[in-house]
Structures are given as C-alpha cells and as structure tokens.
Amino acid sequence: MQSRLDERFTAAREEGRSLLVGYLPAGYPTVGGGIAAMRAMVAAGVDVVEVGLPYSDPTLDGPVIQDAADAALRGGVTTTDVLRTVEAVAATGAPVLVMTYWNPIDRYGPARFAADLAAAGGAGAITPDLPPEEAAPWLAASAEHGLDPVFLVAPSSSDARIRLVAGISRGFVYAASLMGVTGTRAAVGTQAADLVARVRTATELPVAVGLGVSTGAQAAEVAGFADGVIVGSALVKVLVDAQRSGAGDAAALDGIGRLAAELAAGVRTPVPASA
Amino acid sequence: MATRTAAQPAPAETATATPSVGAVREQAENWQAFPDPAGHFGRFGGRFVPEALMAALDELTEAYDQARADEGFVAELDRLLATYAGRPTPLTDAHRLTEQVGGARILLKREDLAHTGSHKINNVLGQCLLARRMGKTRVIAETGAGQHGVATATASALLGLDCVVYMGEEDTRRQALNVARMRLLGAEVVPVASGSRTLKDAINEAMRDWVATVEHTHYCIGSVMGPHPFPMMVRDFQRIIGVEARAQVLERTGRLPDAVVACVGGGSNAMGIFHPFIPDTAVALIGCEAGGDGVATGRHAAAIAGGSAGVLHGMRTFLLQDEFGQTQVSHSISAGLDYPGIGPEHALLHETGRASYRVVDDAAAMAALALVARTEGILVAIESAHAFAGAFDVARELGPDATVLVNCSGRGDKDVDTAARWFGLLDDAGGAAAGAAAGADPRG
Ligand SMILES: Cc1ncc(COP(=O)(O)O)c(C=O)c1O
C-alpha cells in the first residue's frame, strides 16, 4: 500500500519536480505560533512538514535550531504539544513527519508514540540518532501503525551502511548533504550529489537532501538531482529573527510565506545536474 | 587489556529482544563477555549517534582492536605510564584514618599522585597515542572540573597534537585555575554558553565539533561513556588502576580486600578499579554517586539512585530525565561528578547486582575531605571525597577484621577555593567573606 509520502513523491515525479520539505520546531515561539507558521509555510508551497520535537541536548543542531528549541522548552513545550501540533498541521492535508532525537520517543514508549502519532494524523518520523542497529522496536511500532520511519545517510556512510539504512527506511531516505550540524551554508556541498547517486544504487526509494539549503537557487540546484529538498534552519531563522527584532507575529508569518514561496519556486525549476 | 573470547554474544544486525536480567547475570560471570561487538552491556550501551559518526566509530573500534593487540603500542603506552605519568601509583595504608573511622582497615590507591593529579591521565595517554597512530592531528575533549581537559592538554603537548577543550561557561568560572593551566599547556579552551552551561553541554558542543571535523580530529572522551567503543576503551585504559591495586593489596595484606569503593561521575575511575575485581565475587564493589543537596531535593547527580533508563550522549544508560525524556540538570559541589548520566557498564553492574551504588551528598563529601586532610595529610579532590565518605560507612559496616580499598582518584589542589569557601577559611582580605561558610553552596 502506498503511504501518503509515497503518493506525494510519485505525484511530484510526474510533475517533473522535487518535493519541498520544511522544518520548524513545535512550540516556537508558542505552540499556537508554531502551528500558524507551519500552516503558513504549507499555504506558500511547502509539500511536507517536519515538526521538530525540541530536546534538551540537540547534539546535531547548530545555533539557530538550538536557540529555538531552548526557547520552546523554556516555554514548557512537551511531547503532548508536539502531537497536538502534528494534528493541527496534518489538517492542512500535507504529510507531517515528526523530527526527533530518540530519547523522547524512548521515554514516551515507542508503541505508544507510534499509536498517538498515527492518531494525530502523522505520516511518520525522522530519527537522526537512532541507528538501524537499535531500531527494531521503532520499526515494529511504525509498521503496526502505518507510519513511515525515515533514516539518514551521510557522506561518510559506506555502501554497506547505505544499503542497511535504505533497507529499513520507508517514504524516503534522508541524505545529509555534508558532515556537520544543521545551519545555513553559503553553498550546498558537492558531496550531496555524489551521495544521492550512491543511495540510488541501493534503493528505489526517493532521496531527499537536507542540511544547508536556504535559498531558492540552492533548492533549484538540489532539485536537479534529488527527489526532495529539506529546509530547516533558514525557516527557523526567520522566526528567530522576528522574535529578536520584535517584528511581530504577522511579520514573522509573512517572512515564512515569502521564503517558502521562493523555495517552492526553486524546486519547480530544477537545475539539471552536470553529468 | 581484555581480549575478546568465544563466549561473546554474536553481533546483532538489528536490535534483538532485551536479554532477561537472569540471562545477563549468568553471562556476567564471564566478565570478558561485555560489551558485545556492537557495544552492548546487557541492555545498556550501544551507539545512538548520527549516521555521520558511524564510520568514524567503526574506524576507531578497528584501530583500537589492532592497537591493543600490537605489542609496540602496548609497550609505548606502558613506557609513558611508567616514565611520564609516574605509574605504578602507590598503595597507602591509612592508619590514622582507619583509627578515626573505627572500622575496617582502609587502604588508598593513590591516583592523586599520577601526573596532572588524577586518574584521567591513564585514559588520555592511551587515546592520544591511538589518535596519533590513526593519523589524527587534532584532539578535542570535554571537561567539567578541568582534570580531563588538563590531562588532554598535557598529552597533546607531549605528542604534538592540536588540542581544543570544551568547557561549560559555568565551569570555566568555578574552575578558573584549570582553564589557565590548559591554556599554559597550549590548548584552546572554548567556553560553552548553551543549555545548562556545564559538563553535559560541553559534551554536546564537542560532538557538534566532531561531526564536522572527524576526518582529522579525535574526540577524546573523558569517561566510560558515550557511544561504543568509548565505554570499553576508556575502561580498558583505566583498568591499570585495578590491576595494580589488586596485586598491591594481595602483597600488603595477603588477601583480597572485602570491598572496593570509588566515586562515580561518568564512572571511569570506578570502572578502572572495579574491573579486575569483577570475577572475585567475594569482593564487594561499591560506587558513590554525588547526592548534591540530597536525592529527595531533586538537586543531585545520582543517575542510578534518582534516574531512569534512557538514551543520552550516544549510549543507553541510567540518567536524570523528566517524564518526556528531557535531560534534567544535575547538581553537585563537585564539577567532575556533576553529570546527569553514568557509564553503561555501571548500569549493567547495578542491574546484575555485581556492584552496588550509594549516594553521598555535598556535606558528607566535604566532611570526609576535611577528615582525610587532617588525619592523613592528603588533600583529596572533592570527587574522590565522595568515595571516602562512602568508604567510612562501609568500613564501619564491615568491622575491624575487614579491609576496604578506596580509589583516591585525584588531588584537591583545584578545589582549595571551593573548600575554603565551604569551611569559611578565608578572611575578608583573602578575597572571600567568611560568612559564605559551612552549609552554604559555594557555587552560588
Ligand atoms: C579526581 C576526579 N575523580 C573522579 C572524576 C569523575 O570522573 P569518573 O567518574 O569518570 O572517574 C573526576 C572528573 O573530573 C575527577 O577529576
């Protein structure tokens, strides 16, 4: 059976474009504010939403997402609020994935989390610090509730590890474009295209590229060789900057809409990969 | 160093069902069986890290396996431990302390006399030699009290490696002298301003560095924690403490000690002294966790007594966390024990009952520090003072016919300021108000 993610990727392929995946943390600047921002980005052309679960020890995140997660936690956001956010955003019709470090799911209970995520209308979860070797309970829970478990590959992954990761992923494989933490970069690493090509030899699954994409031009470049373009820090930064400058919620949503529209145009004008 | 045996569980492609405690206890009788090739100590340990680090951890595991089987590497490490770090460290009969406490004979393993003032140098020399062997030119480390940072800066200077030490901003203030020490040794010290600004956040920052620099950088973790192979490798490098102590006690007393007591932050000095005694089932192994203001207050660092099983910093273990799996901030007067987790092998030793863990609060540790100083003329680190406080109770419980071996993991020079404030020993001219005396939290 095709999952909601599968359907979206198939449809985008037929349109000759890549999917745009947008990340924002739940609970930032407030639970309601986060939901509004996610809805704004869907309205402006984001196809798939990653709802970040703010975590106390975000070892994979750069300063922008760290700051937002920190503020959300100080504001009292909990896993329950994350699930509430998923429900509100899924109501737009866009597939919603939770992006989370493993311990919050481990603590909540993988089976219970999968049940509650599915009940909230979620499509799956991305778990960047859960390696395949430790993933059995999550794979079982996801399968039982029809969720897509998404795992990451990195430029340092061996071919054997790429096969291992691709073999347990559903929906798509998340290719980290570079060796490093989340954050905007001036240029998308050259490693990304090579990595996507290596993943394609291991699986038929779509491949989405994340880490470092922040502009429409970069999105168009990545769309030239990947099925999905994942943008996080650049979107979060719009919200963080609006908070810092006191620009107000309306201005923040405007900014999210503008950036999402620019990125959505980017994934629709892929720059052919130089062969 | 431990070698792998045929008794090891088979490697798991994906996680298998959690083994029962009974099965684990049976296996634990063959102590060499841990960890399994994927780094599991029973249901603890493993590797919960981003995929980007997996290749580096595989490379490190392989390099370490080769190095420990290589006579040249082992001889070079032994040479440095003997001629540079001052090993073997002595075993001291604490006569006056034994008399004062009024119980078992207390023997001290003197890691405070190792170069740089604590056991941390044992691990660091091993890892930095390994880093050089792997062709890495840069070493990064986290530090709480600064002892591991100082040891890493020292070994880096000795071996010609670039060194960057991450330290919580809060800790750079309370351990300012060690910051200066590291800088004198040529290391760059980076204050970490994120999160709680203490040891756990320094580890987060070191991991962020490592994922981007792993090609030329080794992350020299300072305790028996983190993703596989670190808990195993650091334990192996610290085993020298227990290997020496076991032989020294046998020679001195003609028999094994009745109990071995050590403080537990991440747990490296404890694992180091415990490990060679694990097969000696008559020897009680007792770890002392930092109780801060008391476990009941919630302001403590006792991961076993006050925590629950979960995942932090790449390992499954016991940690302080809330109902949603957010790490809780730990509290201890000792910066080196101020960590919300514990090494996974300790979690296994606890769960199988092979070791037991007690809680020592700030006040008991400081009282022990004062007693050891006055009776033995040894100013111990506040971390180590937790082991002494626990050992006094154990010595009284066991009585005068017994022998208790205490790991004196470090010296207290770095803690003079904290201790002086705690006991109100400085007059106003000394820079600190005598009013900030006994009972007050010197960390403010
Ligand atoms: C003297 C001393 N003992 C003990 C510790 C705690 O570490 P571990 O539990 O790894 O031995 C430290 C850490 O800084 C230390 O400096």
XYZ file of C-alpha atoms and ligand atoms in Angstrom:
735
model
C 0.000 0.000 0.000
C 1.211 3.465 -0.835
C 1.734 5.788 2.109
C 0.856 9.457 1.913
C 4.524 10.230 1.404
C 4.781 7.712 -1.421
C 1.800 9.319 -3.163
C 3.322 12.787 -2.892
C 6.668 11.711 -4.247
C 5.009 9.882 -7.143
C 2.872 12.907 -7.996
C 5.869 15.260 -7.845
C 7.876 12.954 -10.080
C 5.056 13.093 -12.637
C 5.148 16.892 -12.439
C 8.883 16.803 -13.063
C 9.753 18.490 -9.834
C 11.054 17.764 -6.334
C 9.088 17.903 -3.116
C 9.749 20.733 -0.701
C 10.082 19.600 2.908
C 10.016 22.343 5.555
C 11.128 22.008 9.181
C 10.019 24.081 12.160
C 10.169 23.187 15.849
C 6.899 22.737 17.728
C 6.255 25.284 20.440
C 8.246 28.133 18.929
C 7.605 30.902 19.645
C 4.500 29.350 21.256
C 2.542 26.201 20.442
C -0.060 28.277 18.601
C 2.591 30.425 16.926
C 4.414 27.334 15.719
C 1.243 25.871 14.242
C 0.457 29.152 12.470
C 3.971 29.285 10.997
C 3.743 25.701 9.758
C 0.367 26.359 8.180
C 1.766 29.487 6.538
C 4.584 27.525 5.007
C 2.183 24.900 3.654
C -0.011 27.657 2.191
C 3.070 29.081 0.447
C 4.076 25.808 -1.184
C 5.794 23.511 1.320
C 4.691 19.961 0.456
C 5.746 18.029 3.545
C 6.157 19.362 7.086
C 8.746 18.229 9.609
C 7.597 19.071 13.116
C 10.677 19.289 15.326
C 10.448 17.941 18.865
C 12.512 20.346 20.988
C 15.122 18.442 23.015
C 17.425 19.401 25.861
C 20.590 18.042 24.213
C 20.428 18.748 20.479
C 23.887 17.499 19.502
C 23.038 17.565 15.785
C 21.829 21.122 15.655
C 23.592 24.393 15.039
C 22.881 27.619 16.950
C 19.640 28.618 15.172
C 17.677 25.457 15.927
C 19.338 25.171 19.356
C 18.075 28.621 20.286
C 14.540 27.965 19.096
C 14.380 24.562 20.815
C 15.752 26.069 24.002
C 13.131 28.808 23.969
C 10.359 26.308 23.261
C 11.457 24.135 26.195
C 11.661 27.138 28.497
C 8.137 27.905 27.352
C 7.142 24.463 28.634
C 6.552 22.600 25.372
C 6.070 18.825 25.821
C 5.679 15.769 23.616
C 1.923 16.170 24.021
C 2.158 19.655 22.473
C 4.200 18.214 19.620
C 1.443 15.712 18.867
C -1.140 18.488 19.075
C 0.927 20.445 16.554
C 1.068 17.442 14.228
C -2.701 17.150 14.348
C -3.266 20.832 13.576
C -0.822 20.835 10.656
C -1.955 17.489 9.232
C -5.407 19.042 8.916
C -4.000 21.077 6.005
C -3.624 17.838 4.057
C 0.177 17.979 3.925
C 2.000 14.860 5.167
C 3.551 15.609 8.565
C 6.647 13.920 9.977
C 7.995 14.326 13.477
C 11.727 15.039 13.535
C 13.145 13.971 16.870
C 16.108 12.735 18.825
C 15.463 9.227 20.044
C 15.174 9.633 23.809
C 11.819 11.453 23.859
C 10.233 8.567 21.896
C 12.082 6.007 24.016
C 10.711 7.624 27.162
C 7.176 8.016 25.810
C 7.281 4.375 24.715
C 7.804 3.591 21.002
C 4.493 1.713 20.678
C 2.517 4.420 22.454
C 4.223 7.183 20.488
C 3.516 5.471 17.181
C -0.139 4.989 18.141
C -0.553 8.614 19.215
C 1.328 9.959 16.201
C -0.839 7.933 13.842
C -3.968 9.046 15.680
C -2.850 12.672 15.273
C -2.655 12.129 11.521
C 1.143 11.991 11.358
C 2.832 10.265 8.408
C 5.961 9.073 10.192
C 9.095 10.198 11.990
C 12.692 11.063 11.219
C 15.024 9.813 13.950
C 18.577 11.002 13.226
C 20.309 9.472 16.250
C 18.551 6.110 16.089
C 20.860 3.798 14.114
C 19.482 0.762 12.251
C 21.174 -1.478 14.817
C 18.914 -0.125 17.560
C 15.784 0.484 15.504
C 13.842 -2.791 15.819
C 11.247 -1.548 18.353
C 10.587 1.598 16.328
C 10.312 -0.290 13.035
C 7.776 -2.661 14.559
C 5.722 0.161 16.056
C 5.809 2.172 12.817
C 4.736 -0.805 10.732
C 1.867 -1.544 13.063
C 0.516 1.992 12.752
C 1.244 2.603 9.083
C 3.932 5.195 9.751
C 6.969 5.805 7.567
C 10.244 5.527 9.535
C 12.831 7.773 7.865
C 16.558 7.308 8.477
C 19.623 9.269 7.419
C 22.700 8.587 5.371
C 25.785 10.819 5.409
C 28.712 11.451 3.064
C 30.810 9.233 5.351
C 28.428 6.261 5.051
C 29.907 3.166 3.431
C 27.938 1.484 0.648
C 27.103 -1.313 3.058
C 25.665 1.152 5.566
C 23.713 2.932 2.847
C 22.112 -0.406 1.967
C 21.363 -1.046 5.640
C 19.756 2.378 6.153
C 17.843 2.325 2.861
C 16.625 -1.160 3.622
C 14.738 -0.076 6.736
C 13.618 3.403 5.602
C 10.104 3.996 4.278
C 8.816 7.070 2.457
C 12.253 8.372 1.537
C 15.904 8.264 2.513
C 17.243 11.439 4.122
C 20.654 12.306 2.686
C 22.648 14.692 4.879
C 24.426 16.909 2.368
C 27.531 17.479 4.437
C 29.438 16.460 7.530
C 28.204 18.838 10.169
C 25.280 20.147 12.170
C 22.156 21.951 10.972
C 22.556 25.541 9.839
C 22.508 27.638 6.718
C 25.528 27.416 4.413
C 26.696 29.670 1.600
C 26.836 26.712 -0.773
C 25.404 23.216 -0.864
C 28.265 20.774 -0.578
C 29.423 18.910 -3.669
C 29.186 15.751 -1.577
C 25.382 15.853 -1.815
C 25.043 14.835 -5.477
C 27.563 12.018 -5.059
C 25.737 10.735 -2.012
C 22.362 10.779 -3.762
C 23.848 8.820 -6.664
C 25.209 6.232 -4.235
C 21.842 5.925 -2.477
C 20.110 5.368 -5.830
C 22.210 2.286 -6.488
C 20.887 0.823 -3.229
C 17.188 1.621 -3.359
C 14.200 2.699 -5.428
C 13.052 4.925 -2.572
C 13.011 8.673 -3.179
C 16.020 10.544 -1.787
C 15.651 13.918 -0.081
C 18.610 16.154 0.682
C 18.901 18.230 3.829
C 21.419 20.372 5.738
C 22.476 23.750 4.462
C 19.770 24.593 1.913
C 18.437 28.092 2.491
C 17.655 29.864 -0.815
C 15.510 29.309 -3.886
C 18.635 28.971 -6.006
C 20.057 26.258 -3.732
C 16.680 24.489 -3.774
C 16.705 24.514 -7.588
C 20.253 23.149 -7.597
C 19.380 20.276 -5.225
C 16.126 19.609 -7.111
C 18.348 18.840 -10.091
C 19.474 15.579 -8.512
C 17.223 14.808 -5.515
C 13.536 13.927 -5.120
C 13.107 16.131 -2.106
C 14.669 19.319 -0.779
C 14.670 19.736 3.007
C 14.926 23.202 4.526
C 15.175 23.804 8.281
C 17.463 26.434 9.762
C 16.652 29.070 7.122
C 12.958 28.881 8.021
C 13.609 28.758 11.753
C 15.887 31.771 11.407
C 13.008 33.817 10.015
C 11.081 33.160 13.222
C 14.088 33.687 15.497
C 14.966 36.991 13.810
C 11.365 38.174 14.094
C 11.356 37.356 17.814
C 14.647 39.168 18.400
C 13.697 42.286 16.492
C 10.204 42.296 17.964
C 8.802 42.457 14.436
C 5.569 40.790 15.495
C 3.776 37.589 14.572
C 2.239 38.896 11.329
C 5.652 39.916 10.026
C 7.102 36.536 11.015
C 4.363 34.676 9.118
C 4.904 36.965 6.138
C 8.594 36.149 6.171
C 7.901 32.406 6.381
C 5.469 32.705 3.463
C 7.963 34.633 1.335
C 10.832 32.204 1.933
C 8.595 29.143 1.443
C 7.338 30.582 -1.861
C 10.892 31.246 -3.046
C 11.906 27.674 -2.156
C 8.737 26.254 -3.769
C 9.619 28.072 -6.985
C 13.132 26.634 -6.692
C 12.023 23.002 -6.542
C 9.880 23.653 -9.639
C 12.822 24.901 -11.695
C 15.435 22.203 -11.166
C 18.882 22.971 -12.471
C 19.941 19.862 -14.415
C 22.807 18.178 -12.612
C 26.016 18.500 -14.602
C 26.752 14.947 -15.606
C 43.714 -5.423 28.486
C 40.635 -7.539 27.965
C 40.656 -9.700 24.906
C 37.555 -10.963 23.187
C 36.603 -14.551 23.784
C 34.400 -17.060 22.040
C 31.879 -16.536 24.831
C 30.900 -13.195 23.356
C 27.343 -12.879 22.116
C 27.009 -12.825 18.356
C 26.847 -9.425 16.640
C 23.318 -8.155 16.143
C 22.383 -6.790 12.725
C 19.351 -5.112 14.190
C 18.455 -4.948 17.853
C 17.388 -8.247 19.339
C 14.975 -8.688 22.212
C 16.284 -7.363 25.509
C 18.003 -10.206 27.376
C 16.487 -11.009 30.751
C 18.326 -9.863 33.848
C 18.810 -13.506 34.780
C 20.478 -14.296 31.481
C 22.616 -11.223 31.775
C 23.618 -12.162 35.316
C 24.718 -15.590 34.125
C 26.718 -14.044 31.330
C 28.200 -11.520 33.724
C 30.047 -14.335 35.424
C 32.141 -14.317 32.318
C 33.095 -10.675 32.696
C 35.010 -10.604 29.438
C 31.737 -11.029 27.548
C 30.974 -7.326 27.858
C 30.469 -5.429 25.764
C 29.189 -7.436 22.795
C 30.680 -6.434 19.405
C 28.009 -3.756 18.992
C 28.951 -2.236 22.334
C 26.107 -3.531 24.486
C 26.469 -4.161 28.187
C 23.289 -6.188 28.545
C 20.532 -3.770 27.546
C 22.798 -0.740 28.031
C 25.414 0.944 25.879
C 25.247 0.742 22.091
C 25.678 3.617 19.677
C 22.957 6.251 19.477
C 24.680 8.734 17.195
C 24.036 10.340 13.829
C 24.933 8.243 10.827
C 27.686 10.744 10.005
C 29.688 9.484 13.006
C 29.170 5.772 12.410
C 32.094 5.421 10.027
C 34.393 7.182 12.489
C 33.279 4.953 15.350
C 33.866 1.871 13.207
C 37.300 3.178 12.257
C 38.098 3.888 15.908
C 36.914 0.451 17.036
C 39.063 -1.226 14.428
C 42.115 0.905 15.172
C 41.739 0.231 18.880
C 41.352 -3.521 18.344
C 44.550 -3.523 16.317
C 46.435 -1.291 18.725
C 45.677 -3.318 21.809
C 46.899 -6.433 20.081
C 50.052 -4.654 18.928
C 52.995 -5.168 21.275
C 54.614 -1.977 20.074
C 51.591 0.125 21.008
C 51.164 -1.547 24.381
C 54.875 -1.137 25.162
C 54.807 2.556 24.212
C 51.788 3.158 26.450
C 53.382 1.230 29.312
C 56.566 3.250 28.894
C 54.676 6.554 29.050
C 52.632 5.410 32.045
C 55.828 4.480 33.898
C 58.271 7.192 32.881
C 55.901 10.102 32.294
C 52.747 9.557 34.347
C 54.520 8.027 37.360
C 52.952 4.569 37.437
C 52.569 2.405 39.369
C 50.907 4.709 41.864
C 51.397 3.642 45.480
C 49.024 1.917 47.861
C 48.853 3.799 51.168
C 47.828 2.297 54.490
C 45.650 4.997 56.062
C 46.446 4.175 59.706
C 45.180 7.306 61.412
C 42.099 7.486 59.211
C 41.324 3.820 59.976
C 41.600 4.579 63.677
C 39.400 7.667 63.447
C 36.693 5.941 61.446
C 36.751 2.924 63.733
C 36.119 0.012 61.401
C 37.840 -1.854 58.597
C 41.449 -1.225 57.602
C 41.409 1.474 54.934
C 43.842 1.276 52.025
C 44.187 4.040 49.460
C 45.014 3.664 45.770
C 46.859 6.896 45.113
C 45.762 8.129 41.682
C 46.187 11.636 43.066
C 49.928 11.068 42.689
C 49.726 10.409 38.943
C 50.948 13.204 36.660
C 48.418 16.051 36.348
C 46.847 14.966 39.641
C 44.229 12.388 38.782
C 43.491 9.086 37.075
C 42.404 10.955 33.930
C 45.946 10.788 32.505
C 45.741 6.956 32.136
C 42.940 7.190 29.611
C 44.229 10.258 27.843
C 47.684 8.847 27.147
C 46.052 5.778 25.634
C 43.614 7.712 23.470
C 46.126 10.332 22.310
C 48.640 7.638 21.342
C 45.840 5.950 19.433
C 44.829 9.232 17.774
C 48.390 9.776 16.596
C 48.554 6.202 15.323
C 45.347 6.844 13.352
C 46.924 9.897 11.738
C 44.693 12.418 13.508
C 46.325 15.785 14.083
C 43.764 17.355 16.367
C 42.183 16.234 19.608
C 39.044 17.637 21.217
C 37.744 16.977 24.709
C 35.011 17.993 27.105
C 35.776 18.807 30.696
C 33.844 19.544 33.852
C 36.275 20.012 36.708
C 39.028 20.610 34.210
C 41.026 17.498 35.179
C 40.270 15.653 31.959
C 40.888 18.852 29.999
C 44.230 19.364 31.712
C 45.190 15.735 31.082
C 44.225 16.027 27.406
C 46.107 19.306 27.018
C 49.115 17.639 28.649
C 49.125 14.562 26.415
C 48.558 16.755 23.353
C 51.571 18.861 24.250
C 53.637 15.719 24.767
C 52.570 14.119 21.486
C 52.400 17.253 19.334
C 48.649 17.305 18.718
C 46.411 20.372 18.440
C 44.010 20.456 21.354
C 40.628 22.120 21.861
C 38.773 21.700 25.148
C 35.064 22.458 25.528
C 34.018 23.554 28.982
C 30.691 24.855 30.255
C 30.803 28.588 30.900
C 29.638 27.921 34.445
C 32.565 25.550 34.986
C 35.147 27.913 33.457
C 34.226 30.260 36.285
C 34.281 27.744 39.132
C 37.472 26.052 37.865
C 39.277 29.149 36.571
C 42.717 27.894 37.563
C 42.371 24.791 35.430
C 41.380 26.991 32.473
C 44.658 28.864 32.856
C 46.501 25.570 33.239
C 45.093 24.233 29.959
C 45.979 27.440 28.149
C 49.531 27.317 29.514
C 49.764 23.818 28.076
C 48.888 25.203 24.660
C 45.253 24.133 24.444
C 42.398 26.287 23.239
C 39.615 26.409 25.827
C 36.150 27.115 24.423
C 33.533 28.210 26.987
C 30.133 26.696 26.140
C 27.185 29.023 26.701
C 24.364 26.737 25.577
C 21.940 24.765 27.747
C 22.923 24.458 31.401
C 26.486 25.625 30.649
C 28.042 22.640 32.416
C 29.600 19.293 31.514
C 26.672 17.845 29.555
C 26.591 20.906 27.298
C 30.354 20.745 26.817
C 29.852 17.175 25.556
C 27.111 18.380 23.173
C 29.447 21.009 21.757
C 32.332 18.561 21.391
C 30.015 16.207 19.457
C 28.980 19.065 17.144
C 32.636 19.828 16.505
C 33.467 16.183 15.890
C 30.764 15.530 13.314
C 32.263 18.291 11.144
C 35.962 17.542 11.743
C 36.064 13.803 12.152
C 38.441 13.299 9.256
C 41.417 14.757 11.112
C 40.099 15.011 14.689
C 39.808 12.506 17.509
C 37.243 13.082 20.242
C 38.995 12.087 23.451
C 36.040 11.310 25.740
C 36.977 11.581 29.393
C 34.964 8.823 30.998
C 33.452 5.386 30.395
C 30.555 6.918 28.498
C 29.382 7.846 25.040
C 28.883 5.555 22.034
C 30.781 2.283 21.564
C 33.784 1.839 21.655
C 34.369 4.601 24.215
C 32.947 2.910 27.350
C 35.004 -0.221 26.629
C 38.154 1.574 25.534
C 38.236 4.042 28.424
C 37.605 1.191 30.869
C 40.485 -0.765 29.368
C 42.829 2.214 29.653
C 41.758 2.721 33.292
C 41.978 -0.978 34.238
C 45.604 -0.401 35.174
C 44.328 1.114 38.447
C 42.634 -2.109 39.499
C 45.320 -4.394 38.124
C 47.965 -2.609 40.192
C 45.778 -2.245 43.269
C 44.732 -5.898 43.305
C 48.369 -7.047 43.275
C 49.393 -4.399 45.818
C 46.645 -5.333 48.276
C 47.452 -9.041 47.926
C 51.095 -8.332 48.595
C 50.400 -5.987 51.510
C 47.699 -7.981 53.293
C 47.989 -11.488 51.895
C 44.394 -11.491 50.686
C 41.868 -9.616 48.599
C 40.050 -6.608 50.024
C 36.494 -7.099 51.269
C 35.265 -4.015 49.455
C 36.439 -1.621 46.758
C 34.969 1.874 46.864
C 35.132 4.609 44.209
C 33.277 7.770 43.262
C 31.188 7.757 40.093
C 30.694 10.670 37.739
C 30.746 9.086 34.296
C 32.418 6.253 36.143
C 35.946 5.838 34.726
C 37.969 5.693 37.924
C 35.384 3.326 39.383
C 35.310 1.078 36.297
C 39.107 1.096 36.232
C 39.482 -0.121 39.788
C 36.401 -2.414 39.745
C 37.009 -4.296 36.533
C 39.879 -6.599 37.573
C 37.895 -7.472 40.730
C 34.656 -8.429 38.951
C 35.496 -12.172 38.862
C 36.392 -12.024 42.585
C 32.785 -12.350 43.657
C 33.624 -12.140 47.377
C 34.848 -8.569 46.872
C 32.059 -6.003 47.201
C 32.226 -3.263 44.547
C 30.687 -0.014 45.725
C 30.233 3.150 43.673
C 29.427 6.504 45.254
C 27.191 8.852 43.290
C 27.033 12.559 44.017
C 23.989 13.388 46.096
C 24.275 17.188 45.920
C 21.733 18.623 48.331
C 20.203 15.135 48.740
C 18.307 12.941 46.295
C 14.999 13.930 47.886
C 15.597 17.599 46.986
C 15.902 16.808 43.267
C 19.205 18.751 43.290
C 21.687 15.908 42.822
C 23.710 13.954 40.242
C 22.795 10.386 41.237
C 21.813 8.721 37.959
C 21.248 5.277 39.477
C 19.585 6.305 42.727
C 17.467 9.053 41.206
C 17.348 8.398 37.468
C 15.792 6.025 34.966
C 16.884 4.150 31.847
C 17.110 6.144 28.629
C 19.462 7.415 25.961
C 21.924 10.272 26.328
C 25.196 11.136 24.597
C 25.153 8.099 22.361
C 24.500 5.415 24.990
C 21.597 3.702 26.699
C 22.052 4.010 30.424
C 20.545 5.495 33.586
C 20.090 9.241 33.501
C 18.244 12.080 35.128
C 15.286 12.885 32.890
C 11.743 14.121 33.145
C 8.632 12.207 32.076
C 9.138 13.358 28.463
C 12.769 12.282 28.185
C 14.266 15.740 28.543
C 17.563 15.593 30.412
C 17.408 17.170 33.849
C 20.181 19.396 35.113
C 22.392 17.733 37.696
C 23.766 19.349 40.855
C 26.897 18.597 42.831
C 29.534 20.604 44.658
C 31.969 18.532 42.608
C 32.178 19.702 38.994
C 33.655 16.327 37.995
C 30.606 14.406 39.241
C 28.083 16.978 38.033
C 26.733 14.877 35.164
C 23.185 13.528 34.674
C 24.247 10.141 33.271
C 26.545 7.236 34.136
C 28.592 4.839 32.023
C 26.600 1.881 30.627
C 28.772 -0.787 32.252
C 27.862 0.625 35.656
C 24.203 0.378 34.681
C 24.818 -3.317 33.984
C 26.810 -3.875 37.200
C 23.956 -2.250 39.108
C 21.226 -4.215 37.384
C 23.016 -7.547 37.830
C 23.840 -6.740 41.441
C 27.590 -7.224 40.909
C 28.205 -3.697 42.152
C 26.111 -1.526 44.426
C 25.772 2.219 44.392
C 25.327 4.625 47.280
C 24.630 8.300 47.425
C 26.974 10.759 49.139
C 25.732 14.330 49.460
C 27.795 17.513 49.364
C 28.010 17.871 53.135
C 29.188 14.291 53.742
C 31.802 14.597 50.994
C 33.179 17.854 52.388
C 33.344 16.410 55.909
C 35.271 13.434 54.526
C 37.636 15.744 52.657
C 38.447 17.543 55.914
C 38.933 14.327 57.884
C 41.304 12.804 55.311
C 43.310 16.021 55.174
C 43.738 16.171 58.952
C 44.411 12.502 59.628
C 46.498 11.571 56.601
C 47.888 14.824 55.269
C 46.262 14.208 51.891
C 44.104 16.884 50.321
C 41.868 14.893 48.008
C 39.700 16.093 45.126
C 36.073 16.735 46.074
C 35.145 13.975 43.608
C 37.333 11.498 45.495
C 35.983 12.765 48.835
C 32.653 11.208 47.839
C 34.374 7.811 47.715
C 35.927 8.381 51.124
C 32.606 9.325 52.705
C 31.042 6.162 51.304
C 34.038 4.090 52.405
C 33.739 5.286 56.012
C 30.243 3.796 56.211
C 31.388 0.602 54.521
C 34.353 0.310 56.910
C 32.062 0.633 59.928
C 29.619 -1.887 58.492
C 32.344 -4.458 57.808
C 34.208 -4.058 61.099
C 37.894 -4.160 62.080
C 38.742 -7.544 60.559
C 37.924 -6.342 57.061
C 39.890 -4.347 54.502
C 38.434 -1.576 52.349
C 40.239 -0.318 49.266
C 39.411 3.277 48.338
C 40.235 4.807 44.963
C 41.756 8.183 45.727
C 41.086 9.367 42.177
C 42.602 12.825 42.378
C 44.193 15.552 44.425
C 42.378 18.578 45.708
C 44.587 21.496 44.693
C 41.942 22.575 42.153
C 39.339 22.575 44.935
C 41.093 24.709 47.543
C 38.964 27.732 46.686
C 35.695 25.780 46.901
C 36.751 24.095 50.140
C 37.923 27.356 51.677
C 34.547 28.907 50.968
C 32.682 25.865 52.252
C 34.568 25.872 55.559
C 34.830 29.676 55.795
C 38.614 29.618 55.890
C 39.260 32.885 54.084
C 39.157 36.195 55.901
C 37.909 39.253 54.032
C 41.444 40.096 52.933
C 41.619 36.645 51.426
C 39.004 37.616 48.939
C 36.020 35.672 50.235
C 33.651 36.534 53.033
C 33.878 34.168 55.982
C 30.107 34.393 56.002
C 29.911 32.226 52.899
C 30.791 29.419 55.264
C 29.734 25.950 56.219
C 26.446 24.887 54.763
C 26.228 27.468 52.005
C 26.557 26.318 48.424
C 29.898 27.772 47.407
C 28.843 27.796 43.791
C 26.275 30.476 44.481
C 39.634 13.448 40.575
C 38.424 13.009 39.826
N 37.770 11.918 40.216
C 36.672 11.485 39.571
C 36.145 12.194 38.497
C 34.882 11.692 37.865
O 35.065 11.016 36.667
P 34.921 9.460 36.567
O 33.632 9.084 37.229
O 34.926 9.190 35.121
O 36.067 8.842 37.263
C 36.804 13.346 38.042
C 36.284 14.116 36.882
O 36.602 15.233 36.626
C 37.963 13.769 38.730
O 38.612 14.876 38.338
